[in-house]
Amino acid sequence: MLNLEAFESLLKTSISGRSSNNELWDSIDSTNARLLALAKDGAKEGTVVFARAQSQGRGRQGRQWISPPDSGLYMSLLLRPEKPAAEIPAITLAVGVACAKAILATTGVRIGLKWVNDLVYQGKKLGGILAEMQMNSDRSAIVIGIGINISFDAALIPEELAHRIIWLDQAAGTACDTNALAAEICLQMEDAYNRMMQGDVKAILDEWRAYSVTLGQEIVASGTSKELRGTAIDITESGALLVQTATGTEEIFGGEISI
Ligand code: BTN
């Protein structure tokens, strides 16, 4: 069970998770919403907000992130990059890589990354990432929201979701240590973020490619200006997905893909 003291005692970072203002809520609307508010009030880089449950967990594309009590890791981490967020578009891919490495290190489970940032295992969704910006402060803030299914009560999962999601305890075949996982995510995040800020985007993209379950697959992209079908062939330095279609090569920057 998530515990702030246990999490902080496991940290091996310099900044990530090191704020004295980290928070753990029994229940909150959304850890991202809370951290965006803290960022507006000047919260320091590395501040983390956790919750044991969220009543209005946010997913990508305006979707809800179902967050029952003590069933998942619901975590938001504050970054305050020196460069404007627009200059580090691949940052979201770096978060996916950090999560994949942290999950592997703490549980031995090798997950896959589905563009843009779904954490998947055996074709089912294990987690997701939602990055949101706060532009009102002197230095822009990026709130990285991470949701990972840890231990679900199958009876409580809505039927339409049941065959599409999986949880980490299930994938690992044993109960996972959420505090160790959260501390390792901070470590891997700090490492990926530092490398990214030093301009080493290529190495991050290579790691993403190694975890990818998207590249080489036939995909359908929706939620962009037009629906697009083709083969996902690569990712670009700006985090876009390169798709070979019948008529040429297209870059997709947002929206959703199905494989
Ligand atoms: C997705 O749609 O795949 C992204 C889901 C992100 C969910 C996490 S849970 C912690 C943080 N707080 C939120 O409200 N959302 C993110």
mmCIF file of C-alpha atoms and ligand atoms in Angstrom:
data_model
loop_
_atom_site.group_PDB
_atom_site.id
_atom_site.type_symbol
_atom_site.label_atom_id
_atom_site.label_comp_id
_atom_site.label_asym_id
_atom_site.label_seq_id
_atom_site.Cartn_x
_atom_site.Cartn_y
_atom_site.Cartn_z
ATOM 1 C CA MET A 1 0.000 0.000 0.000
ATOM 2 C CA LEU A 2 1.243 3.451 -0.948
ATOM 3 C CA ASN A 3 2.921 5.263 1.925
ATOM 4 C CA LEU A 4 4.779 8.578 1.610
ATOM 5 C CA GLU A 5 7.481 7.759 4.173
ATOM 6 C CA ALA A 6 8.212 4.388 2.620
ATOM 7 C CA PHE A 7 8.317 5.957 -0.868
ATOM 8 C CA GLU A 8 10.649 8.753 0.221
ATOM 9 C CA SER A 9 12.985 6.320 2.022
ATOM 10 C CA LEU A 10 13.416 4.381 -1.235
ATOM 11 C CA LEU A 11 14.311 7.374 -3.410
ATOM 12 C CA LYS A 12 17.693 7.405 -5.145
ATOM 13 C CA THR A 13 17.175 10.707 -6.974
ATOM 14 C CA SER A 14 18.459 14.277 -6.637
ATOM 15 C CA ILE A 15 15.275 16.166 -7.539
ATOM 16 C CA SER A 16 12.495 13.844 -8.604
ATOM 17 C CA GLY A 17 10.289 13.131 -5.558
ATOM 18 C CA ARG A 18 12.604 15.117 -3.267
ATOM 19 C CA SER A 19 10.238 17.993 -2.467
ATOM 20 C CA SER A 20 9.240 18.427 1.172
ATOM 21 C CA ASN A 21 5.761 19.226 -0.154
ATOM 22 C CA ASN A 22 4.914 15.855 -1.685
ATOM 23 C CA GLU A 23 1.332 14.825 -1.017
ATOM 24 C CA LEU A 24 -0.560 11.565 -0.629
ATOM 25 C CA TRP A 25 -4.360 11.795 -0.605
ATOM 26 C CA ASP A 26 -6.744 9.065 0.467
ATOM 27 C CA SER A 27 -9.011 10.385 -2.244
ATOM 28 C CA ILE A 28 -8.860 13.406 -4.534
ATOM 29 C CA ASP A 29 -10.504 14.488 -7.787
ATOM 30 C CA SER A 30 -7.305 14.194 -9.843
ATOM 31 C CA THR A 31 -3.627 14.225 -8.863
ATOM 32 C CA ASN A 32 -2.898 16.108 -12.103
ATOM 33 C CA ALA A 33 -5.432 18.814 -11.249
ATOM 34 C CA ARG A 34 -3.968 19.112 -7.741
ATOM 35 C CA LEU A 35 -0.375 19.361 -8.966
ATOM 36 C CA LEU A 36 -1.306 21.912 -11.649
ATOM 37 C CA ALA A 37 -2.765 24.062 -8.850
ATOM 38 C CA LEU A 38 0.375 23.586 -6.727
ATOM 39 C CA ALA A 39 2.531 24.472 -9.758
ATOM 40 C CA LYS A 40 0.601 27.702 -10.168
ATOM 41 C CA ASP A 41 1.453 28.529 -6.540
ATOM 42 C CA GLY A 42 5.157 27.922 -7.210
ATOM 43 C CA ALA A 43 5.668 24.247 -6.276
ATOM 44 C CA LYS A 44 9.217 23.072 -6.914
ATOM 45 C CA GLU A 45 10.380 20.774 -9.678
ATOM 46 C CA GLY A 46 10.241 17.176 -8.524
ATOM 47 C CA THR A 47 7.121 17.602 -6.369
ATOM 48 C CA VAL A 48 4.945 14.494 -6.440
ATOM 49 C CA VAL A 49 1.243 14.084 -5.686
ATOM 50 C CA PHE A 50 -0.188 10.612 -5.075
ATOM 51 C CA ALA A 51 -3.702 9.452 -4.328
ATOM 52 C CA ARG A 52 -5.085 6.114 -3.220
ATOM 53 C CA ALA A 53 -8.250 6.874 -5.209
ATOM 54 C CA GLN A 54 -9.392 9.542 -7.669
ATOM 55 C CA SER A 55 -12.995 10.621 -8.209
ATOM 56 C CA GLN A 56 -12.279 12.398 -11.512
ATOM 57 C CA GLY A 57 -9.088 10.797 -12.768
ATOM 58 C CA ARG A 58 -8.292 12.218 -16.186
ATOM 59 C CA GLY A 59 -7.235 10.183 -19.180
ATOM 60 C CA ARG A 60 -6.140 11.260 -22.641
ATOM 61 C CA GLN A 61 -8.657 12.556 -25.169
ATOM 62 C CA GLY A 62 -10.911 13.842 -22.377
ATOM 63 C CA ARG A 63 -11.589 10.323 -21.122
ATOM 64 C CA GLN A 64 -12.055 9.343 -17.491
ATOM 65 C CA TRP A 65 -9.336 7.326 -15.745
ATOM 66 C CA ILE A 66 -11.159 4.904 -13.490
ATOM 67 C CA SER A 67 -9.301 5.009 -10.179
ATOM 68 C CA PRO A 68 -10.796 2.749 -7.483
ATOM 69 C CA PRO A 69 -9.224 2.800 -3.985
ATOM 70 C CA ASP A 70 -5.821 1.095 -3.648
ATOM 71 C CA SER A 71 -6.136 -0.509 -7.076
ATOM 72 C CA GLY A 72 -3.594 1.524 -8.962
ATOM 73 C CA LEU A 73 -0.661 3.865 -8.786
ATOM 74 C CA TYR A 74 -2.090 7.339 -9.345
ATOM 75 C CA MET A 75 0.834 9.703 -9.428
ATOM 76 C CA SER A 76 1.744 13.137 -10.798
ATOM 77 C CA LEU A 77 5.262 14.552 -11.028
ATOM 78 C CA LEU A 78 6.196 18.178 -11.642
ATOM 79 C CA LEU A 79 8.857 19.162 -14.184
ATOM 80 C CA ARG A 80 10.030 22.713 -14.767
ATOM 81 C CA PRO A 81 12.187 22.467 -17.865
ATOM 82 C CA GLU A 82 14.473 25.344 -18.800
ATOM 83 C CA LYS A 83 13.407 24.950 -22.409
ATOM 84 C CA PRO A 84 9.803 25.673 -23.444
ATOM 85 C CA ALA A 85 7.725 22.501 -23.566
ATOM 86 C CA ALA A 86 7.336 22.941 -27.351
ATOM 87 C CA GLU A 87 11.092 22.389 -27.719
ATOM 88 C CA ILE A 88 10.996 19.017 -25.984
ATOM 89 C CA PRO A 89 8.040 17.316 -27.660
ATOM 90 C CA ALA A 90 9.504 13.835 -27.174
ATOM 91 C CA ILE A 91 9.260 14.251 -23.387
ATOM 92 C CA THR A 92 6.120 12.106 -23.282
ATOM 93 C CA LEU A 93 7.980 9.268 -25.009
ATOM 94 C CA ALA A 94 10.686 9.615 -22.338
ATOM 95 C CA VAL A 95 8.052 9.110 -19.628
ATOM 96 C CA GLY A 96 6.897 5.898 -21.297
ATOM 97 C CA VAL A 97 10.461 4.631 -21.412
ATOM 98 C CA ALA A 98 10.962 5.543 -17.740
ATOM 99 C CA CYS A 99 7.792 3.662 -16.721
ATOM 100 C CA ALA A 100 8.735 0.588 -18.774
ATOM 101 C CA LYS A 101 12.218 0.493 -17.239
ATOM 102 C CA ALA A 102 10.883 1.032 -13.716
ATOM 103 C CA ILE A 103 8.323 -1.754 -14.096
ATOM 104 C CA LEU A 104 10.997 -4.111 -15.423
ATOM 105 C CA ALA A 105 13.412 -3.223 -12.608
ATOM 106 C CA THR A 106 10.906 -3.649 -9.782
ATOM 107 C CA THR A 107 8.760 -6.550 -11.023
ATOM 108 C CA GLY A 108 10.646 -8.292 -13.828
ATOM 109 C CA VAL A 109 7.664 -7.683 -16.131
ATOM 110 C CA ARG A 110 8.620 -6.397 -19.574
ATOM 111 C CA ILE A 111 5.760 -4.246 -20.776
ATOM 112 C CA GLY A 112 5.262 -2.779 -24.246
ATOM 113 C CA LEU A 113 4.755 0.837 -25.270
ATOM 114 C CA LYS A 114 1.943 1.621 -27.647
ATOM 115 C CA TRP A 115 2.237 5.038 -29.286
ATOM 116 C CA VAL A 116 1.784 7.511 -27.974
ATOM 117 C CA ASN A 117 2.051 6.403 -24.424
ATOM 118 C CA ASP A 118 -0.046 3.426 -23.479
ATOM 119 C CA LEU A 119 1.645 0.926 -21.197
ATOM 120 C CA VAL A 120 0.506 -2.476 -22.423
ATOM 121 C CA TYR A 121 1.005 -6.119 -21.529
ATOM 122 C CA GLN A 122 -0.134 -8.988 -23.730
ATOM 123 C CA GLY A 123 -2.241 -6.590 -25.788
ATOM 124 C CA LYS A 124 -4.090 -5.202 -22.759
ATOM 125 C CA LYS A 125 -3.794 -1.786 -21.191
ATOM 126 C CA LEU A 126 -1.758 -1.719 -17.991
ATOM 127 C CA GLY A 127 -1.383 2.024 -17.658
ATOM 128 C CA GLY A 128 -1.216 5.398 -19.296
ATOM 129 C CA ILE A 129 0.419 8.801 -19.149
ATOM 130 C CA LEU A 130 -1.169 12.227 -19.341
ATOM 131 C CA ALA A 131 1.159 15.250 -19.548
ATOM 132 C CA GLU A 132 -0.448 18.631 -18.887
ATOM 133 C CA MET A 133 1.098 22.108 -19.034
ATOM 134 C CA GLN A 134 0.862 25.064 -16.669
ATOM 135 C CA MET A 135 1.942 28.228 -18.462
ATOM 136 C CA ASN A 136 1.046 30.957 -15.917
ATOM 137 C CA SER A 137 4.217 30.854 -13.869
ATOM 138 C CA ASP A 138 7.552 32.457 -14.779
ATOM 139 C CA ARG A 139 8.895 29.073 -15.855
ATOM 140 C CA SER A 140 6.492 26.731 -17.591
ATOM 141 C CA ALA A 141 5.544 23.611 -15.710
ATOM 142 C CA ILE A 142 4.757 20.158 -17.035
ATOM 143 C CA VAL A 143 2.697 17.856 -14.874
ATOM 144 C CA ILE A 144 3.352 14.237 -15.757
ATOM 145 C CA GLY A 145 0.413 12.088 -14.694
ATOM 146 C CA ILE A 146 0.991 8.363 -14.495
ATOM 147 C CA GLY A 147 -1.705 5.784 -13.891
ATOM 148 C CA ILE A 148 -0.747 2.119 -13.552
ATOM 149 C CA ASN A 149 -3.224 -0.651 -12.750
ATOM 150 C CA ILE A 150 -1.765 -2.556 -9.805
ATOM 151 C CA SER A 151 -4.372 -4.770 -8.219
ATOM 152 C CA PHE A 152 -7.943 -4.695 -9.438
ATOM 153 C CA ASP A 153 -10.938 -6.485 -8.086
ATOM 154 C CA ALA A 154 -12.159 -8.067 -11.324
ATOM 155 C CA ALA A 155 -15.769 -7.944 -10.044
ATOM 156 C CA LEU A 156 -15.630 -4.127 -9.889
ATOM 157 C CA ILE A 157 -14.450 -3.550 -13.442
ATOM 158 C CA PRO A 158 -17.111 -2.385 -15.906
ATOM 159 C CA GLU A 159 -17.825 -5.131 -18.432
ATOM 160 C CA GLU A 160 -16.744 -3.094 -21.462
ATOM 161 C CA LEU A 161 -13.315 -2.613 -19.853
ATOM 162 C CA ALA A 162 -12.782 -6.102 -18.443
ATOM 163 C CA HIS A 163 -11.277 -7.692 -21.554
ATOM 164 C CA ARG A 164 -9.137 -4.660 -22.387
ATOM 165 C CA ILE A 165 -7.183 -4.059 -19.184
ATOM 166 C CA ILE A 166 -4.671 -5.918 -17.070
ATOM 167 C CA TRP A 167 -3.010 -5.113 -13.761
ATOM 168 C CA LEU A 168 0.570 -5.450 -12.618
ATOM 169 C CA ASP A 169 -0.014 -8.039 -9.893
ATOM 170 C CA GLN A 170 -1.696 -10.190 -12.532
ATOM 171 C CA ALA A 171 1.159 -9.714 -15.029
ATOM 172 C CA ALA A 172 3.846 -10.377 -12.408
ATOM 173 C CA GLY A 173 1.966 -13.246 -10.744
ATOM 174 C CA THR A 174 2.690 -11.716 -7.353
ATOM 175 C CA ALA A 175 1.872 -8.617 -5.323
ATOM 176 C CA CYS A 176 3.966 -5.613 -6.347
ATOM 177 C CA ASP A 177 5.569 -3.090 -4.041
ATOM 178 C CA THR A 178 3.929 0.183 -5.106
ATOM 179 C CA ASN A 179 6.318 2.343 -3.068
ATOM 180 C CA ALA A 180 9.350 0.744 -4.727
ATOM 181 C CA LEU A 181 7.717 1.135 -8.137
ATOM 182 C CA ALA A 182 6.960 4.831 -7.549
ATOM 183 C CA ALA A 183 10.520 5.496 -6.319
ATOM 184 C CA GLU A 184 11.977 3.685 -9.335
ATOM 185 C CA ILE A 185 9.738 5.685 -11.703
ATOM 186 C CA CYS A 186 11.174 8.862 -10.154
ATOM 187 C CA LEU A 187 14.716 7.556 -10.696
ATOM 188 C CA GLN A 188 14.131 6.495 -14.303
ATOM 189 C CA MET A 189 12.220 9.704 -14.990
ATOM 190 C CA GLU A 190 15.075 11.822 -13.675
ATOM 191 C CA ASP A 191 17.566 9.884 -15.772
ATOM 192 C CA ALA A 192 15.493 10.134 -18.981
ATOM 193 C CA TYR A 193 14.657 13.807 -18.369
ATOM 194 C CA ASN A 194 18.302 14.758 -17.745
ATOM 195 C CA ARG A 195 19.415 12.945 -20.876
ATOM 196 C CA MET A 196 16.670 14.623 -22.846
ATOM 197 C CA MET A 197 17.573 18.082 -21.550
ATOM 198 C CA GLN A 198 21.196 17.449 -22.495
ATOM 199 C CA GLY A 199 19.972 16.851 -26.032
ATOM 200 C CA ASP A 200 20.382 13.075 -26.074
ATOM 201 C CA VAL A 201 16.983 12.510 -27.661
ATOM 202 C CA LYS A 202 18.270 9.774 -29.953
ATOM 203 C CA ALA A 203 19.051 7.363 -27.103
ATOM 204 C CA ILE A 204 15.577 7.863 -25.607
ATOM 205 C CA LEU A 205 13.961 7.225 -28.992
ATOM 206 C CA ASP A 206 16.031 4.039 -29.386
ATOM 207 C CA GLU A 207 14.850 2.822 -25.979
ATOM 208 C CA TRP A 208 11.269 3.644 -26.928
ATOM 209 C CA ARG A 209 11.691 1.673 -30.176
ATOM 210 C CA ALA A 210 12.970 -1.319 -28.181
ATOM 211 C CA TYR A 211 9.811 -1.357 -26.003
ATOM 212 C CA SER A 212 7.457 -0.500 -28.876
ATOM 213 C CA VAL A 213 4.557 -2.756 -29.775
ATOM 214 C CA THR A 214 3.468 -0.280 -32.457
ATOM 215 C CA LEU A 215 6.296 -0.173 -34.974
ATOM 216 C CA GLY A 216 5.901 -2.584 -37.872
ATOM 217 C CA GLN A 217 2.161 -2.929 -37.205
ATOM 218 C CA GLU A 218 -0.801 -2.060 -39.393
ATOM 219 C CA ILE A 219 -2.558 0.787 -37.631
ATOM 220 C CA VAL A 220 -5.612 2.986 -37.930
ATOM 221 C CA ALA A 221 -5.204 6.501 -36.579
ATOM 222 C CA SER A 222 -8.241 8.465 -35.469
ATOM 223 C CA GLY A 223 -8.833 11.674 -33.531
ATOM 224 C CA THR A 224 -6.530 13.506 -35.932
ATOM 225 C CA SER A 225 -7.769 15.696 -38.784
ATOM 226 C CA LYS A 226 -8.570 12.617 -40.886
ATOM 227 C CA GLU A 227 -8.657 8.860 -40.333
ATOM 228 C CA LEU A 228 -5.508 7.260 -41.624
ATOM 229 C CA ARG A 229 -4.498 3.658 -42.275
ATOM 230 C CA GLY A 230 -1.028 2.286 -42.851
ATOM 231 C CA THR A 231 2.054 0.700 -41.348
ATOM 232 C CA ALA A 232 3.718 2.390 -38.376
ATOM 233 C CA ILE A 233 7.337 2.608 -39.480
ATOM 234 C CA ASP A 234 9.093 4.848 -36.951
ATOM 235 C CA ILE A 235 8.922 7.698 -34.467
ATOM 236 C CA THR A 236 10.509 11.091 -35.060
ATOM 237 C CA GLU A 237 12.545 13.423 -32.793
ATOM 238 C CA SER A 238 9.373 15.416 -32.246
ATOM 239 C CA GLY A 239 7.600 12.352 -30.907
ATOM 240 C CA ALA A 240 5.412 11.887 -34.000
ATOM 241 C CA LEU A 241 4.518 8.489 -35.398
ATOM 242 C CA LEU A 242 5.619 7.941 -38.994
ATOM 243 C CA VAL A 243 3.041 5.986 -40.966
ATOM 244 C CA GLN A 244 3.476 4.499 -44.419
ATOM 245 C CA THR A 245 0.130 4.786 -46.184
ATOM 246 C CA ALA A 246 -0.935 3.755 -49.673
ATOM 247 C CA THR A 247 -0.166 7.260 -50.911
ATOM 248 C CA GLY A 248 3.012 8.177 -49.028
ATOM 249 C CA THR A 249 4.455 8.804 -45.570
ATOM 250 C CA GLU A 250 2.511 10.749 -42.942
ATOM 251 C CA GLU A 251 3.424 12.014 -39.472
ATOM 252 C CA ILE A 252 0.853 11.733 -36.708
ATOM 253 C CA PHE A 253 1.254 14.019 -33.710
ATOM 254 C CA GLY A 254 -1.811 13.302 -31.620
ATOM 255 C CA GLY A 255 -5.050 11.421 -31.452
ATOM 256 C CA GLU A 256 -5.328 7.721 -30.977
ATOM 257 C CA ILE A 257 -4.226 4.636 -32.888
ATOM 258 C CA SER A 258 -5.586 1.132 -32.936
ATOM 259 C CA ILE A 259 -3.432 -1.789 -33.963
HETATM 260 C C1 BTN B 1 -4.405 7.635 -20.499
HETATM 261 O O1 BTN B 1 -5.493 8.001 -20.923
HETATM 262 O O2 BTN B 1 -3.865 6.602 -20.922
HETATM 263 C C2 BTN B 1 -3.665 8.470 -19.469
HETATM 264 C C3 BTN B 1 -4.125 8.156 -18.072
HETATM 265 C C4 BTN B 1 -3.412 8.958 -17.006
HETATM 266 C C5 BTN B 1 -4.007 8.710 -15.630
HETATM 267 C C6 BTN B 1 -3.210 9.336 -14.538
HETATM 268 S S1 BTN B 1 -3.661 8.740 -12.939
HETATM 269 C C7 BTN B 1 -2.695 9.978 -12.187
HETATM 270 C C8 BTN B 1 -2.871 11.245 -12.994
HETATM 271 N N1 BTN B 1 -4.010 12.017 -12.533
HETATM 272 C C9 BTN B 1 -4.977 12.066 -13.446
HETATM 273 O O3 BTN B 1 -6.076 12.643 -13.302
HETATM 274 N N2 BTN B 1 -4.615 11.388 -14.543
HETATM 275 C C10 BTN B 1 -3.270 10.852 -14.420
#
